């Protein structure tokens, strides 16, 4: 057959559309526009391939059966219909993974979000007086009760909280920061850049590894408005180091009438050491030590939605709330709903760890993780032939700049395949539905059970079964 014969035998767009609608897989109600467009795209692709074919062999390889074209159209439509933001299975063991949405919400928080999304609410409406209220009222009192702080303000995220504090309290003035704390987080939060945008002037003191109280004292001038301490969330300077404690900084700030802002980053509410986890500076501790303002993220160790919480002195919080930027940086109602429900769980300290997924995963018992790993390994062994799974001990990280150096002992399932090398197996898992995100260690694909939910064990085994039967298109190198 010649090229023109292939082209002539090809089904028409209309016939292809009809065939698609006759096929059951796609179901009814698929938007006609999408099916039409996808059919055109597929046929154009096939025509292009025929015209480009260099010999009989490559011509024969082109799929022209209507049935095969239908499945191509279906694939094309599915891709169009599928949302871009999708569920993934986090098998990295990194609990607060910024690229995978940081904290997942508690059931209580999810229910609050659903209600806030489905109905009108008293977001900015005072039910007692029938007049306008503030969206902060749903969080402020609760935050005060939980932390003992004088006042609270919640904005879109912690970067916004820092920006707002600087703009409202130090615009045109100087802010002193230790060189060892000039942090960059996730490539987008750079303290010096945030400072520049706020209109405050950065004054760096000390050296990268050592800063003393006298360095701060020497830098104070009539232009100084604030001392800023930033938690070095995602790194530690170790060895020959010295940073000034918050208490000493508070003394100095008091002496000169300066604002002391503590950017805690992760914002641990409780002392995790009590639960067998490494110590992380707590919100309460910062306030006790004398920080005028403390700010932190809502979706890191707090385990809530994206948000930035500032606690502290009433007059300072009020200045922030009244600043024009606070409107631009305000928190949305769905996040308020989720945050309020999350915070309410902290009222019940006996059960909070269990109820907030981030805390539950961080404190998961080694035995529980091992059991989950064994269950998954067994499923994989019984459902695949080319993939072998071995339970092993490993280390998980908290992520999100929380507990930067801490190692959480965990159980993992280590995969090797006779058909695929580690990188190919890793990317095949990423193409599964839902995608499974794993890491590679020593040429094996590692599934860390700390962040894998009970009901995801089945999904992972199922994905590996499909990968196993996938004909081994890619050879093991
Ligand atoms: C994470 C972090 C931020 C940024 O917080 P977002 O909520 O992501 O905006 C700022 N400062 C510190 C110290 C952090 O750890």
XYZ file of C-alpha atoms and ligand atoms in Angstrom:
492
model
C 0.000 0.000 0.000
C 1.090 3.508 -0.699
C 0.783 6.556 1.470
C -2.284 7.804 -0.383
C -4.013 4.485 0.241
C -3.307 4.758 3.940
C -4.687 8.282 3.920
C -7.764 7.260 1.954
C -8.515 4.370 4.344
C -8.374 6.614 7.358
C -11.690 7.210 9.051
C -13.286 10.658 8.800
C -13.553 13.038 11.745
C -17.316 12.494 11.910
C -17.054 8.732 11.845
C -14.397 8.855 14.538
C -16.607 11.027 16.742
C -19.483 8.578 16.256
C -17.194 5.699 17.134
C -16.042 7.469 20.275
C -19.609 7.958 21.426
C -20.400 4.315 20.701
C -17.485 3.156 22.853
C -18.519 2.657 26.410
C -15.300 3.593 28.167
C -15.816 7.289 27.759
C -19.303 7.342 29.185
C -22.019 9.766 28.269
C -21.997 13.483 28.793
C -18.496 14.039 27.476
C -18.442 17.571 26.060
C -18.955 17.376 22.289
C -16.449 20.180 21.652
C -13.731 18.266 23.427
C -14.429 15.020 21.584
C -14.483 16.849 18.233
C -11.270 18.672 18.948
C -9.536 15.550 20.226
C -10.683 13.559 17.154
C -9.242 16.229 14.865
C -5.997 16.284 16.813
C -5.641 12.518 16.669
C -6.415 12.307 12.940
C -4.049 15.179 12.176
C -1.375 13.357 14.119
C -1.908 10.133 12.207
C -1.951 11.916 8.831
C 1.262 13.696 9.755
C 2.861 10.407 10.730
C 1.821 8.784 7.430
C 3.220 11.669 5.392
C 6.445 11.634 7.375
C 6.965 7.868 7.158
C 10.156 7.059 5.292
C 9.545 3.444 4.344
C 6.976 0.687 4.208
C 8.041 -0.595 7.626
C 7.354 2.646 9.469
C 4.104 3.084 7.548
C 2.919 -0.291 8.794
C 3.655 0.645 12.383
C 1.266 3.580 12.365
C -1.980 2.802 14.133
C -4.905 3.508 11.842
C -7.579 1.152 13.126
C -10.649 3.089 14.168
C -10.648 1.211 17.456
C -7.119 2.298 18.189
C -7.911 5.850 17.186
C -10.867 5.842 19.558
C -8.628 4.967 22.475
C -6.233 7.751 21.461
C -9.148 10.197 21.432
C -10.259 8.969 24.826
C -6.788 9.519 26.226
C -6.670 12.998 24.739
C -10.061 13.909 26.214
C -9.183 12.474 29.606
C -6.104 14.620 29.761
C -8.155 17.713 28.953
C -10.810 16.925 31.525
C -8.448 15.985 34.312
C -7.637 18.767 36.753
C -4.087 20.008 36.884
C -4.030 19.957 40.685
C -4.284 16.276 41.514
C -3.980 13.988 44.446
C -0.626 12.268 44.702
C 0.644 9.583 47.028
C 3.542 10.981 49.014
C 5.882 8.064 49.575
C 8.895 10.264 50.287
C 8.397 10.216 54.046
C 8.820 14.000 54.081
C 5.802 14.993 56.150
C 5.672 18.748 55.512
C 6.572 18.608 51.827
C 6.240 22.109 50.382
C 6.004 20.767 46.807
C 3.181 18.428 47.777
C 1.022 20.868 49.675
C 2.701 20.775 53.111
C 0.079 19.685 55.666
C -2.988 17.645 54.866
C -5.951 18.635 56.965
C -7.701 16.878 59.817
C -11.202 15.560 59.231
C -12.542 18.395 61.403
C -10.801 21.012 59.267
C -12.035 19.412 56.046
C -15.613 19.462 57.272
C -15.253 23.118 58.190
C -13.939 23.884 54.695
C -16.812 22.053 53.083
C -19.352 23.978 55.134
C -17.651 27.303 54.449
C -17.559 26.533 50.736
C -21.159 25.350 50.519
C -23.044 27.967 52.508
C -23.027 31.643 53.307
C -21.470 32.312 56.673
C -20.807 35.013 59.234
C -17.336 35.660 57.830
C -17.540 39.397 58.460
C -20.930 39.604 60.084
C -21.523 40.022 63.804
C -24.494 37.817 64.642
C -25.105 39.570 67.964
C -25.380 43.096 66.681
C -26.327 42.367 63.115
C -23.626 44.674 61.888
C -20.341 44.259 60.124
C -17.683 42.166 61.882
C -14.062 41.282 61.286
C -12.943 38.007 59.713
C -10.211 37.918 62.335
C -12.787 37.399 65.104
C -13.043 33.686 64.285
C -9.380 33.171 65.067
C -8.218 35.957 67.343
C -9.837 34.909 70.593
C -8.956 31.271 70.068
C -5.325 32.116 69.403
C -5.192 34.284 72.503
C -6.688 31.513 74.611
C -4.307 28.919 73.273
C -1.118 30.947 73.552
C -1.752 33.593 76.166
C -0.745 36.270 73.643
C -2.301 39.741 73.961
C -3.466 39.841 70.365
C -3.337 37.919 67.089
C -3.577 38.600 63.374
C -3.773 35.995 60.634
C -2.819 36.645 57.005
C -2.282 34.643 53.847
C 1.019 33.010 54.803
C 4.049 33.583 56.970
C 5.917 35.488 54.277
C 2.976 37.914 54.268
C 3.092 38.162 58.064
C 6.769 39.126 57.992
C 6.211 41.584 55.147
C 3.273 43.197 56.917
C 5.092 43.463 60.246
C 8.059 45.125 58.569
C 5.938 47.467 56.468
C 3.687 48.498 59.340
C 6.354 48.842 62.011
C 9.665 49.593 60.299
C 9.060 51.257 56.932
C 11.811 53.792 56.291
C 13.610 52.607 59.413
C 16.333 50.122 60.179
C 15.875 46.499 61.176
C 18.799 44.639 62.700
C 19.309 40.980 61.787
C 22.149 38.586 62.549
C 24.083 37.522 59.422
C 23.614 33.906 60.455
C 19.829 34.312 60.085
C 19.540 35.863 56.634
C 17.494 32.959 55.421
C 16.187 31.836 52.075
C 13.367 29.356 52.184
C 12.267 27.292 49.211
C 13.951 29.684 46.816
C 11.181 32.257 47.085
C 11.310 33.640 50.603
C 14.524 35.606 50.983
C 14.593 37.687 54.082
C 16.708 40.497 52.524
C 14.305 40.706 49.553
C 11.195 40.732 51.742
C 12.834 43.438 53.804
C 13.525 45.540 50.703
C 9.915 45.235 49.528
C 8.619 46.316 52.924
C 10.542 49.582 52.774
C 12.558 48.725 55.875
C 16.351 48.894 55.747
C 18.316 45.804 56.635
C 21.260 46.186 58.970
C 23.308 43.017 59.184
C 25.336 42.346 62.274
C 27.860 39.709 63.329
C 29.431 37.117 61.082
C 27.903 34.055 59.478
C 28.706 31.830 62.423
C 28.928 34.229 65.368
C 26.858 37.156 66.540
C 27.018 38.704 70.018
C 24.684 41.003 71.910
C 27.237 43.785 71.596
C 27.047 43.516 67.807
C 23.351 44.372 68.034
C 23.972 47.107 70.574
C 26.646 48.738 68.418
C 24.313 48.782 65.408
C 21.421 50.547 67.167
C 20.898 54.132 66.071
C 18.111 56.707 66.066
C 17.005 55.054 62.811
C 16.486 51.610 64.336
C 12.911 50.374 64.709
C 13.206 46.648 65.117
C 15.324 43.652 66.010
C 14.402 40.619 63.958
C 15.245 37.073 64.819
C 14.576 34.472 62.123
C 14.511 30.774 62.811
C 17.067 29.172 60.492
C 14.417 26.729 59.419
C 16.020 24.716 56.694
C 19.626 24.751 57.804
C 21.789 24.866 60.871
C 25.155 26.471 61.306
C 26.997 23.956 63.401
C 30.405 23.920 65.028
C 32.000 27.147 66.206
C 28.842 29.232 66.479
C 27.087 31.749 68.655
C 23.706 33.420 68.382
C 22.132 35.745 70.916
C 19.240 34.277 72.879
C 15.768 35.750 72.588
C 15.726 36.807 76.228
C 18.865 38.921 75.826
C 17.485 40.433 72.624
C 14.255 41.261 74.448
C 16.236 43.062 77.134
C 18.079 45.100 74.545
C 14.904 45.900 72.597
C 13.256 47.054 75.834
C 16.195 49.255 76.695
C 15.932 51.155 73.391
C 12.193 50.946 72.836
C 12.541 48.690 69.778
C 10.185 46.026 68.500
C 11.492 42.466 68.754
C 10.009 40.246 66.036
C 10.633 36.504 66.141
C 10.011 34.748 62.811
C 9.614 31.195 64.039
C 8.812 29.656 60.666
C 7.413 26.282 61.700
C 5.587 27.425 64.797
C 5.481 24.378 67.041
C 2.626 24.713 69.494
C 3.696 22.007 71.887
C 7.015 20.827 73.146
C 7.592 17.863 70.848
C 10.344 16.504 73.047
C 7.554 15.280 75.314
C 6.334 13.043 72.521
C 9.725 11.564 71.799
C 10.432 13.982 68.961
C 13.357 16.365 68.752
C 12.951 19.761 70.393
C 11.785 22.664 68.219
C 11.335 26.212 69.555
C 7.719 26.633 70.640
C 5.426 29.610 70.160
C 4.801 29.897 73.889
C 8.505 29.898 74.641
C 9.116 32.812 72.242
C 6.376 34.855 73.850
C 7.640 34.049 77.345
C 11.190 35.000 76.453
C 9.900 38.427 75.565
C 9.372 38.615 71.799
C 6.953 41.493 71.075
C 5.706 39.656 68.012
C 6.003 36.034 66.964
C 5.022 34.849 63.494
C 4.816 31.404 61.892
C 3.133 29.370 59.157
C -0.218 27.652 59.614
C 0.638 24.718 57.356
C 3.919 23.580 58.814
C 4.077 22.059 62.308
C 0.684 23.461 63.218
C -0.800 21.092 60.641
C -3.424 23.475 59.273
C -4.036 25.346 56.019
C -1.706 27.845 54.378
C -1.753 30.932 56.570
C 0.558 33.241 58.488
C -0.111 33.834 62.156
C 1.276 36.751 64.136
C 0.895 36.888 67.909
C 1.967 39.540 70.354
C 1.481 43.041 71.698
C -1.909 44.547 71.036
C -0.728 47.968 69.840
C 1.679 46.411 67.337
C -0.888 43.919 66.026
C -3.339 46.786 65.625
C -0.857 48.765 63.540
C -0.398 45.744 61.309
C -4.157 45.207 60.987
C -4.706 48.831 60.008
C -1.938 48.927 57.415
C -3.271 49.032 53.832
C -1.227 45.949 52.923
C -3.226 43.825 55.358
C -6.174 43.921 52.952
C -3.992 42.676 50.117
C -2.501 39.945 52.279
C -5.680 38.821 53.975
C -6.587 35.211 54.570
C -9.505 33.732 52.603
C -12.605 32.227 54.184
C -11.805 28.605 53.379
C -8.478 28.898 55.128
C -10.114 30.616 58.080
C -12.546 27.728 58.365
C -9.744 25.168 58.215
C -7.513 27.079 60.602
C -10.210 27.619 63.181
C -11.116 23.929 63.175
C -7.425 22.995 63.408
C -6.826 25.371 66.310
C -9.857 24.004 68.155
C -8.247 20.576 68.133
C -5.393 22.039 70.175
C -7.850 22.708 72.989
C -7.858 18.949 73.577
C -4.173 18.248 74.163
C -4.755 14.551 74.825
C -6.030 13.870 71.336
C -4.552 16.573 69.153
C -1.562 14.536 67.963
C -3.797 11.773 66.740
C -6.243 14.083 65.002
C -3.867 16.325 63.091
C -2.312 14.263 60.292
C 0.995 16.160 60.282
C 1.481 15.479 63.976
C 0.262 11.897 63.687
C 2.729 11.151 60.886
C 5.643 12.775 62.682
C 4.959 10.777 65.827
C 4.005 7.493 64.142
C 5.141 4.450 66.113
C 7.978 2.490 64.441
C 5.978 -0.712 64.902
C 3.008 0.723 63.015
C 5.252 1.829 60.155
C 6.886 -1.586 60.002
C 3.518 -3.324 59.875
C 2.414 -1.109 57.013
C 5.681 -1.769 55.163
C 5.286 -5.523 55.597
C 1.707 -5.410 54.345
C 2.754 -3.515 51.230
C 5.751 -5.759 50.558
C 3.511 -8.832 50.806
C 1.003 -7.363 48.349
C 3.764 -6.513 45.903
C 5.269 -9.992 46.164
C 1.930 -11.635 45.420
C 0.895 -9.311 42.613
C 4.067 -8.749 40.612
C 6.690 -10.964 39.054
C 9.394 -8.562 37.904
C 9.410 -6.313 40.971
C 10.855 -7.363 44.283
C 10.073 -5.573 47.517
C 12.100 -5.634 50.687
C 11.231 -4.055 54.035
C 14.102 -1.956 55.362
C 14.862 0.618 58.025
C 15.564 4.174 56.957
C 15.295 7.780 58.041
C 12.485 10.255 57.268
C 12.710 14.038 57.433
C 10.110 16.419 58.774
C 10.407 18.890 55.862
C 9.062 22.422 55.635
C 12.085 23.671 57.504
C 10.907 21.958 60.670
C 13.398 19.918 62.690
C 16.104 20.558 60.062
C 18.631 18.087 61.423
C 16.288 15.608 63.008
C 16.160 12.051 61.764
C 12.951 10.113 62.241
C 13.544 6.348 62.115
C 11.102 4.772 59.686
C 10.258 1.631 57.753
C 10.421 1.632 53.983
C 9.709 -0.758 51.143
C 12.705 -0.892 48.816
C 11.874 -1.875 45.243
C 14.001 -3.383 42.518
C 12.797 -4.502 39.119
C 14.247 -6.984 36.675
C 12.854 -4.917 33.795
C 13.348 -1.327 34.870
C 16.226 0.513 36.446
C 15.524 2.602 39.542
C 15.016 5.875 37.651
C 12.570 4.253 35.180
C 10.622 2.584 37.964
C 10.483 5.870 39.850
C 9.090 7.670 36.805
C 6.618 4.861 36.066
C 5.267 5.307 39.596
C 4.966 9.024 38.932
C 2.829 8.248 35.881
C 0.454 6.066 37.883
C -3.021 7.285 38.776
C -2.803 8.704 41.376
C 0.879 9.474 40.858
C 3.179 7.945 43.471
C 6.180 10.021 44.491
C 9.145 8.008 45.742
C 12.840 8.549 46.212
C 15.848 6.574 45.110
C 18.559 5.313 47.406
C 21.396 2.942 46.517
C 19.817 2.136 43.159
C 16.513 1.136 44.734
C 13.166 2.909 44.741
C 12.236 3.685 48.337
C 8.636 3.941 49.542
C 8.616 5.494 53.009
C 5.588 4.377 54.987
C 5.536 7.438 57.260
C 3.575 9.507 54.741
C 1.656 6.642 53.108
C -1.864 6.262 54.412
C -3.322 2.899 55.281
C -5.700 2.990 52.304
C -2.895 3.916 49.915
C -1.128 0.575 50.361
C -3.659 -0.975 47.982
C -3.284 1.824 45.442
C 0.508 1.410 45.405
C 0.295 -2.374 45.015
C -2.209 -1.907 42.184
C 0.018 0.617 40.409
C 2.991 -1.741 40.657
C 0.895 -4.599 39.294
C 0.111 -2.497 36.223
C 3.741 -1.425 35.844
C 4.812 -5.061 36.219
C 2.538 -6.150 33.384
C 3.574 -3.247 31.210
C 5.576 -5.312 28.707
C 8.923 -3.913 29.736
C 9.258 -1.293 27.030
C 12.287 0.105 28.800
C 15.125 -2.311 29.304
C 17.065 -2.460 32.490
C 20.457 -0.873 31.849
C 8.566 28.767 56.050
C 9.122 30.025 56.578
C 8.712 31.259 56.081
C 7.701 31.360 54.963
O 6.466 30.920 55.405
P 5.257 30.697 54.346
O 4.109 30.333 55.211
O 5.709 29.624 53.440
O 5.064 31.993 53.643
C 9.256 32.394 56.633
N 10.165 32.328 57.621
C 10.598 31.152 58.130
C 11.621 31.145 59.219
C 10.089 29.959 57.622
O 10.506 28.789 58.101
